[in-house]
mmCIF file of C-alpha atoms in Angstrom:
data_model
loop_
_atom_site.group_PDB
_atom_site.id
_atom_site.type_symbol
_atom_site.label_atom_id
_atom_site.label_comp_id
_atom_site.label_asym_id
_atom_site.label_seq_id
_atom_site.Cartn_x
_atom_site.Cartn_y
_atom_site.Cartn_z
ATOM 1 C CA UNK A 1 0.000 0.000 0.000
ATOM 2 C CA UNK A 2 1.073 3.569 -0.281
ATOM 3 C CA UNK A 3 2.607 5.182 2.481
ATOM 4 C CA UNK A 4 1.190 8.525 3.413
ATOM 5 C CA UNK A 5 4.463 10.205 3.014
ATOM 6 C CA UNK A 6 4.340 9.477 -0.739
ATOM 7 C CA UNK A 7 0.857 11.014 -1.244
ATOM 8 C CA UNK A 8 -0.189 14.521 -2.402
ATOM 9 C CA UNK A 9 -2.276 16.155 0.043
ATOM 10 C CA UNK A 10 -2.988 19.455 -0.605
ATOM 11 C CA UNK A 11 -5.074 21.138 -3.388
ATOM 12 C CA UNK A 12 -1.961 23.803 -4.436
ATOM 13 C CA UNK A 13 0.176 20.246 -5.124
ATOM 14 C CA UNK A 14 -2.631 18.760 -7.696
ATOM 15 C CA UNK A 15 -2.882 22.039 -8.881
ATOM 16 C CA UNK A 16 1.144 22.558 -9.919
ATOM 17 C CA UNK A 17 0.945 19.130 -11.203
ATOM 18 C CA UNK A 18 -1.951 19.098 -13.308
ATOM 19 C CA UNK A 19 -1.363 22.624 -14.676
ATOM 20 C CA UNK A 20 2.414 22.526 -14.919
ATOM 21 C CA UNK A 21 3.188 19.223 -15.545
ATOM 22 C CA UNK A 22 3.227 17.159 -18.597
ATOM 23 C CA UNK A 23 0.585 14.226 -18.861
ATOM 24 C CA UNK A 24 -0.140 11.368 -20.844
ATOM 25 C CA UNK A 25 -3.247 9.548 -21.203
ATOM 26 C CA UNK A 26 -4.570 6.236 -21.935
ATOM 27 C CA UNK A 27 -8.374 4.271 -22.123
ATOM 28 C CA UNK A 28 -8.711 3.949 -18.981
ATOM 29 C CA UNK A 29 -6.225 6.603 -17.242
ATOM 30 C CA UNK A 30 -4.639 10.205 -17.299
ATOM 31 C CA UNK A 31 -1.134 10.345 -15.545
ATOM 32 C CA UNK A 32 0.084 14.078 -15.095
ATOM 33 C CA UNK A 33 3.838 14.758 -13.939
ATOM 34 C CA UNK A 34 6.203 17.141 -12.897
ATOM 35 C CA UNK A 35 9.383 17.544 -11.721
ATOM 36 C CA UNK A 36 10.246 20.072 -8.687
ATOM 37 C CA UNK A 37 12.881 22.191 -9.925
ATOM 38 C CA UNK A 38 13.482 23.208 -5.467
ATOM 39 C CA UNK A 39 15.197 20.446 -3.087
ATOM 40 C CA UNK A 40 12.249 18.195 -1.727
ATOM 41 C CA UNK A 41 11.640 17.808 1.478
ATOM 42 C CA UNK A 42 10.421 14.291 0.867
ATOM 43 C CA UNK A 43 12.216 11.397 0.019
ATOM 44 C CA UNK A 44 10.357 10.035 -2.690
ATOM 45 C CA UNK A 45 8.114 10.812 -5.476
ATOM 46 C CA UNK A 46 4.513 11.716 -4.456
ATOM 47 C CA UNK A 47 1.454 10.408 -5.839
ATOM 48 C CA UNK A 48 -2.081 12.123 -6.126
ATOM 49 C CA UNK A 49 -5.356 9.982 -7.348
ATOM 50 C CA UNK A 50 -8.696 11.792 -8.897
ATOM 51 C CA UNK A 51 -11.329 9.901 -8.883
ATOM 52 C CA UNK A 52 -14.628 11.085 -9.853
ATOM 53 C CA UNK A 53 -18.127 10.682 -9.974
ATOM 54 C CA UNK A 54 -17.888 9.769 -13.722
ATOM 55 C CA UNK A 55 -15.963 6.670 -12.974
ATOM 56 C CA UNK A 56 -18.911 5.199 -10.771
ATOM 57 C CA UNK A 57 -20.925 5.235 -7.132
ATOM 58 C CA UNK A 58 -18.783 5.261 -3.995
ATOM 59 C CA UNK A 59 -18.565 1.517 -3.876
ATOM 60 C CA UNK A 60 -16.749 1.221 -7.375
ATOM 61 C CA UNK A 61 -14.312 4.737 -6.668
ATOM 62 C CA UNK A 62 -13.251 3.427 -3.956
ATOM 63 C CA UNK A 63 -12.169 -0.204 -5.589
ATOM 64 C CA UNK A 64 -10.553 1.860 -8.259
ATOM 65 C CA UNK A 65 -8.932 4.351 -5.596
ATOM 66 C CA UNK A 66 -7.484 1.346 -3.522
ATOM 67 C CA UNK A 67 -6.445 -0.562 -7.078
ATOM 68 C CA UNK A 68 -4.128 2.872 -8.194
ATOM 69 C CA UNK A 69 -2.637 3.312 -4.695
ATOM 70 C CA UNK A 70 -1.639 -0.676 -5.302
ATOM 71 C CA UNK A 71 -0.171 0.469 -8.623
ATOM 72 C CA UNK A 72 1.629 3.664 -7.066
ATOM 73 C CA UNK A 73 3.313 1.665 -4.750
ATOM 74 C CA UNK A 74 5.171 -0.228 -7.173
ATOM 75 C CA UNK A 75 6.407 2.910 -8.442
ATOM 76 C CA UNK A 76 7.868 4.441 -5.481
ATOM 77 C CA UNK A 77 11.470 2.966 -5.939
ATOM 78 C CA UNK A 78 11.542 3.503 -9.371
ATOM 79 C CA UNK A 79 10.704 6.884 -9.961
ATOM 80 C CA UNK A 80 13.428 9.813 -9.297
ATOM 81 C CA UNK A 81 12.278 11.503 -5.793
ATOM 82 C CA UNK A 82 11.751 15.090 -6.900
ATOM 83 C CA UNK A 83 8.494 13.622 -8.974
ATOM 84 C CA UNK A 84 5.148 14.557 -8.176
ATOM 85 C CA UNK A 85 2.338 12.395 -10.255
ATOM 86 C CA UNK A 86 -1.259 12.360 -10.511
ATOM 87 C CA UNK A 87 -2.984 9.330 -11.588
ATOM 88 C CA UNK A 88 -6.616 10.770 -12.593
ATOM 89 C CA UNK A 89 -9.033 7.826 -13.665
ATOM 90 C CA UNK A 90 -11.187 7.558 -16.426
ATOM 91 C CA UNK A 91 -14.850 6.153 -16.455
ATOM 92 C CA UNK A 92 -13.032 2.891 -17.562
ATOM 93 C CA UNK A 93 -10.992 2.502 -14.833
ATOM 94 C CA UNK A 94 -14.082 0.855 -13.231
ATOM 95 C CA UNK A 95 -13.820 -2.081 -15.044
ATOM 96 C CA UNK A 96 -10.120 -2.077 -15.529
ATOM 97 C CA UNK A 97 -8.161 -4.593 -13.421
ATOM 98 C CA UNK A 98 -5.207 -3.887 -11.687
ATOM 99 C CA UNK A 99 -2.838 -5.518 -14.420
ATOM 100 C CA UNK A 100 -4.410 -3.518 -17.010
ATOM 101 C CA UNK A 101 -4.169 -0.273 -15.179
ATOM 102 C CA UNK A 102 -0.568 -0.965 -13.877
ATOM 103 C CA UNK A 103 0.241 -1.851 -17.750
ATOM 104 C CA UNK A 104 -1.168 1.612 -18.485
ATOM 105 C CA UNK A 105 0.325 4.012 -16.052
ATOM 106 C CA UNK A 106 3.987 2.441 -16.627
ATOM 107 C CA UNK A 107 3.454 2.587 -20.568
ATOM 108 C CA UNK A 108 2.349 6.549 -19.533
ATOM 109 C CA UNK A 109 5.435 6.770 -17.015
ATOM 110 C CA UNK A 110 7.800 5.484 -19.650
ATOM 111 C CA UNK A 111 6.323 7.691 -22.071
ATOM 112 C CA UNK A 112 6.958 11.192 -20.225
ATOM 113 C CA UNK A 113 10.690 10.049 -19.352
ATOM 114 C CA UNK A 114 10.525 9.141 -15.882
ATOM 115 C CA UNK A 115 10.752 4.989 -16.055
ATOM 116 C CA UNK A 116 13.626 3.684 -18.372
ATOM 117 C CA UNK A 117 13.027 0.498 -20.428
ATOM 118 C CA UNK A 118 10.430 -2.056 -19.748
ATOM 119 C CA UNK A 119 8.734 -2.503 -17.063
ATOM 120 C CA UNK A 120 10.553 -4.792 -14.753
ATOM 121 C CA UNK A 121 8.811 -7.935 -13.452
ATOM 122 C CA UNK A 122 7.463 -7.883 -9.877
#
């Protein structure tokens, strides 16, 4: 699971990430990212997840929320820690597993520069 140190909190964060950032996006997923150009405080990257109404009733956010927290995680050590990221789901993400949306956000990762290669095995 994600730690809460590696989580965007605050609304100014999602706002410099989704504004100034770069993104990618796939069927199911939107991955926005940015790199702080000031020493972080934090050592690691941080995640952020938007999940709304469109994607389904509480029940079904949730699942999806807990699913891209699970795919986050894996991300932690890979990523450079001066990353910020926000994974923002799609109305398919309901019915998206987790292999499918782990497949996506490391094919949008590798995409904007911040995972080298493949995707190593886990």
């Amino acid at each position: 699971m994600l730690q809460d140190r590696y989580r965007l909190r605050r609304r100014g964060d999602f706002t410099t990430v989704m504004r100034g950032g770069r993104r990618c996006g796939r069927r199911d997923i939107v991955v926005h990212a940015v790199t702080a150009h000031q020493p972080v405080t934090v050592h690691g990257p941080r995640f952020g997840l938007i999940v709304s109404t469109a994607v389904g009733n509480s029940v079904v956010r949730h699942r999806v929320s807990r699913r891209l927290r699970h795919v986050a995680a894996g991300y932690v050590d890979r990523l450079d820690p001066d990353v910020s990221v926000v994974l923002r789901a799609l109305p398919g993400a309901a019915g998206a597993t987790s292999a499918q949306l782990d497949r996506q956000v490391g094919g949008c990762l590798r995409k904007l520069g911040l995972l080298g290669g493949p995707a190593a095995p886990r």
